[in-house]
Short mmCIF file of C-alpha atoms and ligand atoms in Angstrom, two decimals:
data_model
loop_
_atom_site.label_atom_id
_atom_site.label_comp_id
_atom_site.label_asym_id
_atom_site.label_seq_id
_atom_site.Cartn_x
_atom_site.Cartn_y
_atom_site.Cartn_z
CA UNK G 1 -0.25 -0.05 -0.03
CA UNK G 2 1.56 3.45 -0.94
CA UNK G 3 1.84 5.58 2.04
CA UNK G 4 1.57 9.23 1.14
CA UNK G 5 3.33 10.45 4.61
CA UNK G 6 6.16 8.25 4.30
CA UNK G 7 7.01 9.42 0.46
CA UNK G 8 6.52 12.91 1.54
CA UNK G 9 8.79 12.84 4.52
CA UNK G 10 11.51 10.92 2.55
CA UNK G 11 11.05 13.24 -0.33
CA UNK G 12 11.75 16.55 1.66
CA UNK G 13 14.99 14.88 3.09
CA UNK G 14 16.13 14.11 -0.47
CA UNK G 15 15.08 17.76 -2.05
CA UNK G 16 16.83 19.41 0.86
CA UNK G 17 20.21 17.69 -0.33
CA UNK G 18 19.43 17.89 -4.05
CA UNK G 19 18.45 21.54 -4.62
CA UNK G 20 21.09 23.74 -3.66
CA UNK G 21 19.86 27.36 -4.67
CA UNK G 22 16.57 29.04 -6.18
CA UNK G 23 14.07 26.71 -7.92
CA UNK G 24 10.93 27.56 -9.99
CA UNK G 25 7.94 25.62 -11.20
CA UNK G 26 5.14 26.24 -13.78
CA UNK G 27 2.04 25.41 -11.95
CA UNK G 28 -1.44 25.04 -13.69
CA UNK G 29 -3.24 24.25 -10.41
CA UNK G 30 -3.74 20.60 -11.52
CA UNK G 31 -3.10 17.50 -9.36
CA UNK G 32 0.49 16.86 -10.28
CA UNK G 33 2.12 20.39 -10.45
CA UNK G 34 0.61 21.43 -7.37
CA UNK G 35 1.73 18.34 -5.41
CA UNK G 36 5.10 18.66 -7.11
CA UNK G 37 5.09 22.28 -6.10
CA UNK G 38 3.79 21.84 -2.44
CA UNK G 39 6.71 19.08 -1.58
CA UNK G 40 9.38 21.10 -2.63
CA UNK G 41 7.90 24.16 -0.83
CA UNK G 42 7.87 21.92 2.24
CA UNK G 43 11.96 21.03 1.34
CA UNK G 44 12.94 24.79 0.51
CA UNK G 45 10.22 27.19 1.43
CA UNK G 46 10.54 30.53 -0.31
CA UNK G 47 13.42 29.74 -2.44
CA UNK G 48 10.82 28.01 -4.74
CA UNK G 49 8.90 30.41 -7.17
CA UNK G 50 5.43 28.78 -8.14
CA UNK G 51 4.40 30.50 -11.24
CA UNK G 52 1.07 30.49 -12.98
CA UNK G 53 1.05 31.59 -16.91
CA UNK G 54 -2.38 32.88 -17.64
CA UNK G 55 -2.48 32.18 -21.30
CA UNK G 56 -5.97 33.52 -21.85
CA UNK G 57 -7.00 30.22 -22.80
CA UNK G 58 -7.80 29.14 -19.38
CA UNK G 59 -11.14 27.62 -17.63
CA UNK G 60 -13.56 30.11 -16.41
CA UNK G 61 -12.28 31.87 -13.03
CA UNK G 62 -9.22 29.68 -13.35
CA UNK G 63 -6.65 32.41 -12.52
CA UNK G 64 -8.66 33.26 -9.35
CA UNK G 65 -9.14 29.78 -8.50
CA UNK G 66 -5.58 29.11 -8.55
CA UNK G 67 -4.54 31.82 -6.79
CA UNK G 68 -6.80 30.72 -3.96
CA UNK G 69 -5.21 27.39 -4.13
CA UNK G 70 -1.61 28.94 -4.10
CA UNK G 71 -2.42 31.29 -1.20
CA UNK G 72 -3.86 28.48 0.85
CA UNK G 73 -0.77 26.24 -0.02
CA UNK G 74 1.65 29.18 1.63
CA UNK G 75 3.54 29.50 -1.77
CA UNK G 76 5.76 32.09 -3.01
CA UNK G 77 3.89 32.42 -6.15
CA UNK G 78 3.23 34.66 -9.04
CA UNK G 79 0.29 34.80 -11.40
CA UNK G 80 1.32 36.09 -14.91
CA UNK G 81 -1.43 37.42 -16.99
CA UNK G 82 0.43 37.20 -20.59
CA UNK G 83 -3.22 36.48 -22.38
CA UNK G 84 -2.46 39.57 -25.01
CA UNK G 85 0.56 38.12 -25.97
CA UNK G 86 -0.63 34.62 -26.49
CA UNK G 87 -3.88 35.69 -28.79
CA UNK G 88 -1.49 38.01 -30.98
CA UNK G 89 0.80 35.06 -31.39
CA UNK G 90 -2.19 32.92 -32.81
CA UNK G 91 -3.53 35.37 -35.29
CA UNK G 92 -4.22 33.85 -38.59
CA UNK G 93 -3.03 30.34 -37.51
CA UNK G 94 -5.71 27.69 -38.17
CA UNK G 95 -3.49 24.27 -38.10
CA UNK G 96 -3.54 22.18 -34.82
CA UNK G 97 0.20 21.60 -34.71
CA UNK G 98 1.13 25.16 -35.35
CA UNK G 99 -1.25 26.31 -32.64
CA UNK G 100 0.40 23.61 -30.21
CA UNK G 101 4.10 24.69 -31.30
CA UNK G 102 3.49 28.47 -31.18
CA UNK G 103 1.62 28.07 -27.93
CA UNK G 104 4.44 25.98 -26.50
CA UNK G 105 7.49 28.09 -27.62
CA UNK G 106 5.57 31.20 -26.04
CA UNK G 107 4.95 29.46 -23.00
CA UNK G 108 8.85 28.97 -22.93
CA UNK G 109 9.30 32.43 -23.47
CA UNK G 110 7.46 33.93 -21.06
CA UNK G 111 8.50 31.27 -18.40
CA UNK G 112 12.07 31.79 -18.96
CA UNK G 113 11.83 35.45 -18.41
CA UNK G 114 10.35 35.05 -14.98
CA UNK G 115 13.19 32.33 -14.18
CA UNK G 116 15.83 34.70 -15.20
CA UNK G 117 14.32 37.42 -12.83
CA UNK G 118 14.06 35.06 -9.91
CA UNK G 119 17.50 33.71 -10.54
CA UNK G 120 16.32 30.03 -10.66
CA UNK G 121 18.89 27.67 -10.88
CA UNK G 122 16.34 24.51 -10.76
CA UNK G 123 13.16 23.65 -12.48
CA UNK G 124 10.74 21.67 -10.73
CA UNK G 125 8.10 19.43 -12.89
CA UNK G 126 5.27 17.29 -11.85
CA UNK G 127 5.87 14.28 -14.47
CA UNK G 128 4.62 11.30 -13.36
CA UNK G 129 5.37 7.75 -14.48
CA UNK G 130 2.71 7.76 -17.36
CA UNK G 131 3.97 10.86 -18.82
CA UNK G 132 7.59 9.39 -19.85
CA UNK G 133 6.94 5.58 -19.83
CA UNK G 134 7.31 4.63 -23.47
CA UNK G 135 3.98 3.29 -24.73
CA UNK G 136 3.68 1.14 -27.76
CA UNK G 137 6.54 2.78 -29.38
CA UNK G 138 5.79 6.35 -28.37
CA UNK G 139 2.63 7.03 -30.08
CA UNK G 140 1.62 9.37 -27.62
CA UNK G 141 4.33 11.85 -29.13
CA UNK G 142 3.70 11.29 -32.65
CA UNK G 143 0.28 12.03 -32.76
CA UNK G 144 0.11 15.21 -30.85
CA UNK G 145 2.98 17.16 -29.67
CA UNK G 146 2.26 17.68 -26.04
CA UNK G 147 4.02 20.59 -25.24
CA UNK G 148 4.54 19.61 -21.44
CA UNK G 149 6.59 16.85 -21.50
CA UNK G 150 10.02 17.54 -21.89
CA UNK G 151 9.38 20.79 -23.21
CA UNK G 152 10.82 23.39 -21.02
CA UNK G 153 14.03 21.91 -19.83
CA UNK G 154 16.07 21.44 -23.23
CA UNK G 155 15.13 25.02 -23.82
CA UNK G 156 15.81 26.40 -20.61
CA UNK G 157 19.20 26.00 -18.96
CA UNK G 158 18.09 24.75 -15.38
CA UNK G 159 18.65 21.60 -13.73
CA UNK G 160 15.38 19.52 -13.74
CA UNK G 161 13.75 18.15 -10.56
CA UNK G 162 11.06 15.85 -10.72
CA UNK G 163 9.75 14.46 -7.53
CA UNK G 164 7.04 12.58 -8.92
CA UNK G 165 8.70 10.64 -11.38
CA UNK G 166 7.89 7.20 -10.14
CA UNK G 167 4.24 7.80 -9.40
CA UNK G 168 0.97 7.04 -10.90
CA UNK G 169 -1.89 9.20 -10.91
CA UNK G 170 -4.07 7.71 -7.70
CA UNK G 171 -0.67 8.11 -5.71
CA UNK G 172 -0.53 11.59 -6.37
CA UNK G 173 -4.12 12.02 -5.48
CA UNK G 174 -3.28 10.27 -2.15
CA UNK G 175 -0.60 12.50 -1.45
CA UNK G 176 -3.00 15.68 -2.45
CA UNK G 177 -5.50 14.46 -0.03
CA UNK G 178 -2.73 14.09 2.66
CA UNK G 179 -1.60 17.42 2.00
CA UNK G 180 -4.93 19.13 2.00
CA UNK G 181 -4.61 20.46 -1.27
CA UNK G 182 -7.57 21.17 -2.93
CA UNK G 183 -6.74 20.02 -5.91
CA UNK G 184 -7.54 15.97 -5.88
CA UNK G 185 -10.80 16.07 -7.68
CA UNK G 186 -10.01 18.03 -10.82
CA UNK G 187 -10.36 16.74 -14.23
CA UNK G 188 -7.07 16.84 -16.64
CA UNK G 189 -6.93 20.17 -18.70
CA UNK G 190 -4.59 20.39 -21.59
CA UNK G 191 -1.65 22.70 -21.37
CA UNK G 192 -2.67 24.53 -24.54
CA UNK G 193 -6.22 25.07 -23.00
CA UNK G 194 -9.29 26.38 -24.95
CA UNK G 195 -7.13 27.10 -27.82
CA UNK G 196 -7.26 23.47 -28.66
CA UNK G 197 -10.97 23.28 -28.06
CA UNK G 198 -11.56 25.63 -30.77
CA UNK G 199 -11.46 24.22 -34.20
CA UNK G 200 -9.50 26.45 -36.18
CA UNK G 201 -8.59 30.00 -35.96
CA UNK G 202 -8.48 31.51 -32.36
CA UNK G 203 -9.95 34.98 -31.71
CA UNK G 204 -11.07 36.37 -28.77
CA UNK G 205 -15.02 36.00 -29.67
CA UNK G 206 -14.51 32.21 -30.04
CA UNK G 207 -12.28 32.02 -26.72
CA UNK G 208 -15.15 33.64 -24.97
CA UNK G 209 -17.91 30.98 -26.31
CA UNK G 210 -15.82 27.99 -25.77
CA UNK G 211 -14.96 29.19 -22.16
CA UNK G 212 -18.79 29.61 -21.38
CA UNK G 213 -19.77 26.36 -23.25
CA UNK G 214 -16.67 24.46 -20.97
CA UNK G 215 -18.00 26.11 -17.80
CA UNK G 216 -21.59 25.17 -18.50
CA UNK G 217 -20.53 21.22 -19.13
CA UNK G 218 -18.51 21.13 -16.08
CA UNK G 219 -21.07 22.88 -14.26
CA UNK G 220 -23.67 20.30 -15.47
CA UNK G 221 -21.71 17.16 -14.94
CA UNK G 222 -20.26 18.00 -11.45
CA UNK G 223 -24.15 18.56 -10.22
CA UNK G 224 -25.38 15.47 -11.56
CA UNK G 225 -22.56 13.12 -10.90
CA UNK G 226 -20.64 12.90 -7.77
CA UNK G 227 -16.91 12.37 -8.36
CA UNK G 228 -16.98 8.76 -8.43
CA UNK G 229 -19.28 8.57 -10.96
CA UNK G 230 -18.11 11.52 -13.46
CA UNK G 231 -16.88 10.78 -16.62
CA UNK G 232 -12.50 11.09 -16.60
CA UNK G 233 -12.98 14.23 -18.80
CA UNK G 234 -16.00 16.36 -19.90
CA UNK G 235 -15.56 19.45 -22.06
CA UNK G 236 -16.94 21.56 -24.95
CA UNK G 237 -15.16 21.87 -28.23
CA UNK G 238 -16.36 24.88 -30.71
CA UNK G 239 -16.65 23.95 -34.51
CA UNK G 240 -15.96 26.00 -36.98
CA UNK G 241 -19.53 25.02 -38.51
CA UNK G 242 -22.36 27.14 -38.63
CA UNK G 243 -25.95 25.96 -39.03
CA UNK G 244 -29.27 27.68 -39.56
CA UNK G 245 -31.55 28.05 -36.43
CA UNK G 246 -34.50 30.16 -34.98
CA UNK G 247 -34.27 32.47 -32.08
CA UNK G 248 -37.94 33.80 -31.51
CA UNK G 249 -39.37 34.11 -34.87
CA UNK G 250 -36.02 35.24 -36.42
CA UNK G 251 -33.63 33.08 -38.56
CA UNK G 252 -30.03 32.59 -36.82
CA UNK G 253 -27.06 31.32 -38.51
CA UNK G 254 -24.93 30.19 -35.33
CA UNK G 255 -22.19 28.43 -34.06
CA UNK G 256 -22.10 24.39 -33.48
CA UNK G 257 -20.87 23.29 -30.25
CA UNK G 258 -19.73 19.46 -29.78
CA UNK G 259 -19.82 18.01 -26.25
CA UNK G 260 -17.10 15.45 -25.21
CA UNK G 261 -17.13 13.20 -22.30
CA UNK G 262 -14.84 10.06 -22.07
CA UNK G 263 -14.02 7.36 -19.46
CA UNK G 264 -10.55 6.49 -19.37
CA UNK G 265 -7.74 5.22 -17.00
CA UNK G 266 -4.70 7.30 -18.28
CA UNK G 267 -5.71 9.15 -21.70
CA UNK G 268 -4.25 6.54 -23.76
CA UNK G 269 -7.48 5.02 -24.66
CA UNK G 270 -10.88 6.16 -23.90
CA UNK G 271 -14.71 5.31 -24.22
CA UNK G 272 -17.36 7.84 -24.88
CA UNK G 273 -19.09 8.37 -21.84
CA UNK G 274 -23.10 7.05 -21.96
CA UNK G 275 -24.68 10.36 -20.52
CA UNK G 276 -27.94 10.54 -19.54
CA UNK G 277 -30.24 12.26 -21.66
CA UNK G 278 -31.59 14.83 -18.70
CA UNK G 279 -27.87 15.90 -18.34
CA UNK G 280 -27.29 16.09 -22.23
CA UNK G 281 -30.39 18.23 -22.78
CA UNK G 282 -29.88 20.64 -19.73
CA UNK G 283 -26.66 21.27 -21.08
CA UNK G 284 -27.77 21.76 -24.69
CA UNK G 285 -30.57 24.24 -23.33
CA UNK G 286 -28.21 26.13 -21.42
CA UNK G 287 -25.64 26.65 -23.80
CA UNK G 288 -28.02 27.76 -26.54
CA UNK G 289 -29.90 30.23 -24.13
CA UNK G 290 -26.79 31.58 -22.39
CA UNK G 291 -24.37 31.64 -25.25
CA UNK G 292 -26.42 33.66 -27.96
CA UNK G 293 -24.35 32.97 -30.82
CA UNK G 294 -24.83 29.05 -30.66
CA UNK G 295 -27.83 27.47 -31.81
CA UNK G 296 -26.66 23.95 -32.18
CA UNK G 297 -25.18 21.30 -29.67
CA UNK G 298 -24.02 17.68 -30.37
CA UNK G 299 -22.48 15.13 -28.64
CA UNK G 300 -19.29 13.17 -29.55
CA UNK G 301 -20.18 9.28 -29.49
CA UNK G 302 -16.35 8.20 -30.79
CA UNK G 303 -14.23 6.36 -28.85
CA UNK G 304 -10.38 6.61 -28.62
CA UNK G 305 -8.98 5.03 -30.60
CA UNK G 306 -9.57 6.06 -33.65
CA UNK G 307 -10.54 9.55 -32.62
CA UNK G 308 -8.56 11.21 -29.80
CA UNK G 309 -9.96 12.61 -26.70
CA UNK G 310 -9.24 16.35 -27.54
CA UNK G 311 -10.28 17.36 -31.37
CA UNK G 312 -6.95 18.80 -31.91
P1 LIG H 401 -5.65 12.82 -26.47
O1 LIG H 401 -6.57 14.27 -27.31
O2 LIG H 401 -4.14 13.04 -27.17
O3 LIG H 401 -5.50 13.25 -25.43
O4 LIG H 401 -6.55 11.82 -26.75
C1 LIG H 401 -4.94 12.69 -24.30
C2 LIG H 401 -4.88 13.46 -22.84
O5 LIG H 401 -3.82 14.26 -22.90
C3 LIG H 401 -4.56 15.75 -22.79
N1 LIG H 401 -3.86 16.33 -23.50
C4 LIG H 401 -3.10 17.15 -23.42
N2 LIG H 401 -2.19 17.35 -21.84
N3 LIG H 401 -0.83 19.39 -22.99
C5 LIG H 401 -1.44 18.32 -21.67
O6 LIG H 401 -1.32 18.73 -20.72
C6 LIG H 401 -1.37 18.93 -24.23
O7 LIG H 401 -0.72 19.52 -25.04
C7 LIG H 401 -2.44 18.00 -24.46
N4 LIG H 401 -3.13 17.67 -25.28
C8 LIG H 401 -3.85 16.52 -24.88
C9 LIG H 401 -6.22 15.40 -23.06
O8 LIG H 401 -7.05 16.61 -22.39
C10 LIG H 401 -5.96 13.99 -22.72
O9 LIG H 401 -6.50 14.09 -20.95
#
């Protein structure tokens, strides 16, 4: 049986020896990076700077929620709003791989500035075992360029510290509970955020629509299903497809939103979630009433493979 207390105590001792100077971590507020940050903070205290980069592609209220988590955890932290920089860098770009690469590069640029400023010598990452274990000949890397795996250290001249390297997700969740971090029950969220849930070109209007639609899906799913019965991931994708609809007695030509909910253990394979129709209907009604520009909602019933979980 995995013992979170024992793991944390031993890791702190190890880290005190390993880290001789300042360290920095890019923390999304997700389970892995927050747990990694907390363990390192317990070892080196203010010598760790916890950074949240707000790309502008975050979920509704994300920066605020993350700040609450950071404050409660007692971190020395910085929330950096770089949303203007990110959205301008994506102007006119519709290709999914290009979008990911641009976001990855921009992230490194912003983060590097802060690391230099803080005079950091070490880079902490919340890498867990499934992030680096080869799975079926590196399929994971070739399908989509997941920029959070190995992306930062190659570019930045910092020594890498990965306190969770040998752990699996359920063990990291146990540590989060033990450390009383509020992150244990959050669903995974991709690094490039809403930008890859907007098919085609990203602009401010589309980001706002995607953000609202994602918030509605999360709210309704979390209201209806407790943690044990929830899908592994549940979100909305804004499609470039427009279709005809009616609002009152007016003909409208509006956006289409696809809802995706999947069950999975590690994201490598997934089954579409057999959601109850009343939940889907509630989501659809809310999206089409609260987001005026959307007049059609569809449900994605594809497994992975052949589809991936995200649409880009
Ligand atoms: P796919 O879409 O490849 O996603 O089936 C598998 C899992 O990975 C998440 N995902 C990402 N996570 N950076 C991340 O940190 C990324 O660029 C990224 N792309 C996909 C996805 O949400 C799912 O959980």
